[in-house]
C-alpha positions as a printed NumPy array, in Angstrom:
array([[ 11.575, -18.633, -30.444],
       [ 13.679, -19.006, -33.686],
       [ 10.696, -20.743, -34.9  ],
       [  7.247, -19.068, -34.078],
       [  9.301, -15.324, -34.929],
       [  9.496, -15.648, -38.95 ],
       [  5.713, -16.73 , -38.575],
       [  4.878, -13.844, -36.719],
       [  6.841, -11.386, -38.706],
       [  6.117, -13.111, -42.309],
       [  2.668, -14.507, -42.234],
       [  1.287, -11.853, -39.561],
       [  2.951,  -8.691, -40.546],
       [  3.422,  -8.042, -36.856],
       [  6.894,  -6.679, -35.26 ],
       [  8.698,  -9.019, -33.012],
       [ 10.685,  -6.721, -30.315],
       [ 13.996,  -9.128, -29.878],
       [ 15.175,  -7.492, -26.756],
       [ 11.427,  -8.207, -24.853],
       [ 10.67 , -10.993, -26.187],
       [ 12.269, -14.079, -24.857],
       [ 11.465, -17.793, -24.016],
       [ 11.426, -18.056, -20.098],
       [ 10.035, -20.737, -16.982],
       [  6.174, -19.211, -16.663],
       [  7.3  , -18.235, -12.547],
       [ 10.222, -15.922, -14.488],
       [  8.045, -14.014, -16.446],
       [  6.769, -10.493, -15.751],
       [  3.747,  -9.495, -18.281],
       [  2.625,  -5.954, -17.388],
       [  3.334,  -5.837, -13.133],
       [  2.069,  -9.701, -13.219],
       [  3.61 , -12.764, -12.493],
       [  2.539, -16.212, -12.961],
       [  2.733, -19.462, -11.161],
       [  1.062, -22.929, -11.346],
       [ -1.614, -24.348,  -8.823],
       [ -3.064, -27.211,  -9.225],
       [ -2.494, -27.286, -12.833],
       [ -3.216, -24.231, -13.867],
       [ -1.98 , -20.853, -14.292],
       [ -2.462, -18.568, -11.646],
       [ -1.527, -14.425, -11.74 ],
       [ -0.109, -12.774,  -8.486],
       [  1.674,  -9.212,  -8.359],
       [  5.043,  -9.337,  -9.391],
       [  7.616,  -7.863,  -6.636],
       [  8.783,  -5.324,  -8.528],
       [  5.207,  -3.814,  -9.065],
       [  4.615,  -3.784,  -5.201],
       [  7.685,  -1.875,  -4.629],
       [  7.022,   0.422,  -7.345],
       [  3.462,   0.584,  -4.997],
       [  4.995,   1.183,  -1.641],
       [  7.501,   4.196,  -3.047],
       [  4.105,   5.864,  -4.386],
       [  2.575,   5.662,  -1.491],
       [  5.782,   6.9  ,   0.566],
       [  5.772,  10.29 ,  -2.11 ],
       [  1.995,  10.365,  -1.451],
       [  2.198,  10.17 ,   2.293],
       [  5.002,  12.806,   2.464],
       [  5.648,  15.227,   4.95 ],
       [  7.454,  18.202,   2.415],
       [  4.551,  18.086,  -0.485],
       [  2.409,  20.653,   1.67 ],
       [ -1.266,  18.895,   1.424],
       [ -3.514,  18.527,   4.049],
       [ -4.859,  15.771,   5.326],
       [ -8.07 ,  16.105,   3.323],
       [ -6.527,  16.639,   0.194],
       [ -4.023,  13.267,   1.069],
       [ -7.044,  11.304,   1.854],
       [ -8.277,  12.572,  -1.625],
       [ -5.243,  11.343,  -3.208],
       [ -4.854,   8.404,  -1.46 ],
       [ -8.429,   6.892,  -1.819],
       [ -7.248,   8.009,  -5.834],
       [ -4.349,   5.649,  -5.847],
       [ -5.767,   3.095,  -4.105],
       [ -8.808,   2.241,  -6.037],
       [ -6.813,   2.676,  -8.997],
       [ -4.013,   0.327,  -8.221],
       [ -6.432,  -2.59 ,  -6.905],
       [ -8.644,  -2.245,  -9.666],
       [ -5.221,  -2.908, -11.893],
       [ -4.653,  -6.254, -10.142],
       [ -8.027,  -7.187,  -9.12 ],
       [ -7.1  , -10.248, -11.288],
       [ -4.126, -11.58 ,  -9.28 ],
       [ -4.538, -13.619,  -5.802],
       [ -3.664, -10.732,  -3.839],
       [ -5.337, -11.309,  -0.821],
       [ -3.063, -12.649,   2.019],
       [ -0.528, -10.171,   0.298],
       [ -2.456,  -7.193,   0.966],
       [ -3.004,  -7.445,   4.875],
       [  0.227,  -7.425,   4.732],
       [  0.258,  -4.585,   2.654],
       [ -1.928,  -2.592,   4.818],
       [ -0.162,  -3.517,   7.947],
       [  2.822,  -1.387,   7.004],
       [  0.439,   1.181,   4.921],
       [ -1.818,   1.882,   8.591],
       [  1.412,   2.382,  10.342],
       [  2.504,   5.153,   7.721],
       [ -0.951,   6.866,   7.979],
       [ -0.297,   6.732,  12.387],
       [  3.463,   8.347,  11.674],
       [  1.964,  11.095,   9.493],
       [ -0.345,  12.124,  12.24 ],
       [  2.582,  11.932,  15.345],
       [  4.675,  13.64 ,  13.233],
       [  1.575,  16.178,  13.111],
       [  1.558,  16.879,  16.011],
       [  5.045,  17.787,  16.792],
       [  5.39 ,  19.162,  20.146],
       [  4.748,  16.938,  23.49 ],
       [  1.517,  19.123,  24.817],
       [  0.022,  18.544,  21.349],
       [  0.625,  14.647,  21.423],
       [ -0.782,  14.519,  24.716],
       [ -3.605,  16.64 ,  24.594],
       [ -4.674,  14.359,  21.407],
       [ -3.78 ,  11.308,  22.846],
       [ -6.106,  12.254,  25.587],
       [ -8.785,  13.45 ,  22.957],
       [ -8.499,  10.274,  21.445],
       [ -9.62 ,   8.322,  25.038],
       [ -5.86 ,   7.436,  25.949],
       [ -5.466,   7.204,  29.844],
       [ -3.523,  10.712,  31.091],
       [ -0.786,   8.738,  32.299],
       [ -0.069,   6.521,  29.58 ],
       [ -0.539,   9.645,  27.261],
       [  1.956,  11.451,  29.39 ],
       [  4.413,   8.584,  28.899],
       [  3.579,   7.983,  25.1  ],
       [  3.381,  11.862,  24.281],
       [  7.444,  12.039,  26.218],
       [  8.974,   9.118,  23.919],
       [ 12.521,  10.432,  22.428],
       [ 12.559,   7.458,  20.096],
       [ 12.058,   8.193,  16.658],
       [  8.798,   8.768,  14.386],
       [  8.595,   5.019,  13.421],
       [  9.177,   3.166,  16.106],
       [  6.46 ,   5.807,  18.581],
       [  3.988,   5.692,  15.453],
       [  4.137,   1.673,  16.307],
       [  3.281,   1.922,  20.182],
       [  0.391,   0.421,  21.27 ],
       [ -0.763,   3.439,  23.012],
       [ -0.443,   5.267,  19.688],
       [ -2.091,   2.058,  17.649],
       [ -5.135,   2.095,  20.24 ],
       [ -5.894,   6.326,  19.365],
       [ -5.312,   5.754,  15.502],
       [ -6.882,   2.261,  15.211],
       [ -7.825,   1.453,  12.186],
       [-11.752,   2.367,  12.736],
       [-10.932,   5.826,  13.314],
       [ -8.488,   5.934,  10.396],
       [-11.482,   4.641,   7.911],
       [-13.634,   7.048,   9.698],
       [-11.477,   9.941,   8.836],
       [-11.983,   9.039,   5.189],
       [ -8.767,   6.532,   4.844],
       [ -9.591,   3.471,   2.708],
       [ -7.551,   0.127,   2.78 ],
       [ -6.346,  -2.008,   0.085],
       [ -8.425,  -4.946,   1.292],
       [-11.693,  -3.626,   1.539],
       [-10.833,  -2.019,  -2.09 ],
       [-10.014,  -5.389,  -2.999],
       [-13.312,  -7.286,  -1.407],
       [-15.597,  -4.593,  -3.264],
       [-14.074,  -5.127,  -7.321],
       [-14.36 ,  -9.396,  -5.706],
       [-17.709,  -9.006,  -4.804],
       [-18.77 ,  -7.218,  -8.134]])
């Protein structure tokens, strides 16, 4: 560092930011929401942490209960975000990272709706809409546990499977991520 910054500053005429700039291991070095790491002898990108947090908060203020959209408009926004953010880091190897990520981001989408639906003949009568057994949407559509943990049921996983969820418009972060590939 002590040597290649007078170059840069007197030869280049180029501004050296001191507090930025530092000499680091390649796997400790962030680089605009990238990381890198070796495989095989070369250098590889991947998201860095930090950047997929930063991802999952913007999805939890997109996917919020209190900003008044519909589900229309949220699809709207979402599908935004979405494309936006994978096209960002098509470069990385993101994809064992982002079943992971759409795990968790399917089960938001499946809380959204029960919380939707609020009172127990509304979760029923949509759970039955949605070909649940009457029964089992009796038992499902009476759960006292909280928004989470009923959103994660199986009963409420086979209504808003994932099919249904692309078929109301709701894209994933994979198949985003297989269409820049393929292109």
């Amino acid at each position: 560092l002590e040597n290649i910054v007078p170059y840069i500053e007197g030869k280049l005429f180029l501004k050296v930011n001191r507090d930025k700039t530092q000499v680091a291991h390649i796997s400790k070095v962030k680089y605009l929401g990238y990381a890198f790491y070796r495989f095989k002898g070369k250098c590889r990108l991947r998201i860095h942490p930090k950047s997929i947090t930063k991802m999952r908060n913007r999805i939890r203020v997109l996917t919020a209960r209190s900003n008044g959209w519909g589900n229309e408009y949220r699809v709207l926004k979402l599908t935004q975000f979405i494309r936006g953010w994978v096209n960002y880091f098509a470069l990385a190897d993101i994809k064992a990272a982002l079943k992971k990520i759409d795990q968790w981001y399917h089960h938001k989408l499946r809380t959204i709706y029960w919380k939707q639906w609020k009172k127990v003949k509304t979760k029923f009568h949509n759970l039955k809409k949605l070909g649940v057994e009457k029964e089992k949407a009796w038992i499902c559509a009476n759960m006292r546990n909280g928004n989470w943990y009923c959103s994660g049921y199986c009963i409420v996983n086979f209504a808003l499977n994932n099919n249904r969820l692309r078929k109301w418009g709701y894209i994933t972060f994979t198949e985003q991520y297989l269409k820049v590939c393929e292109n």
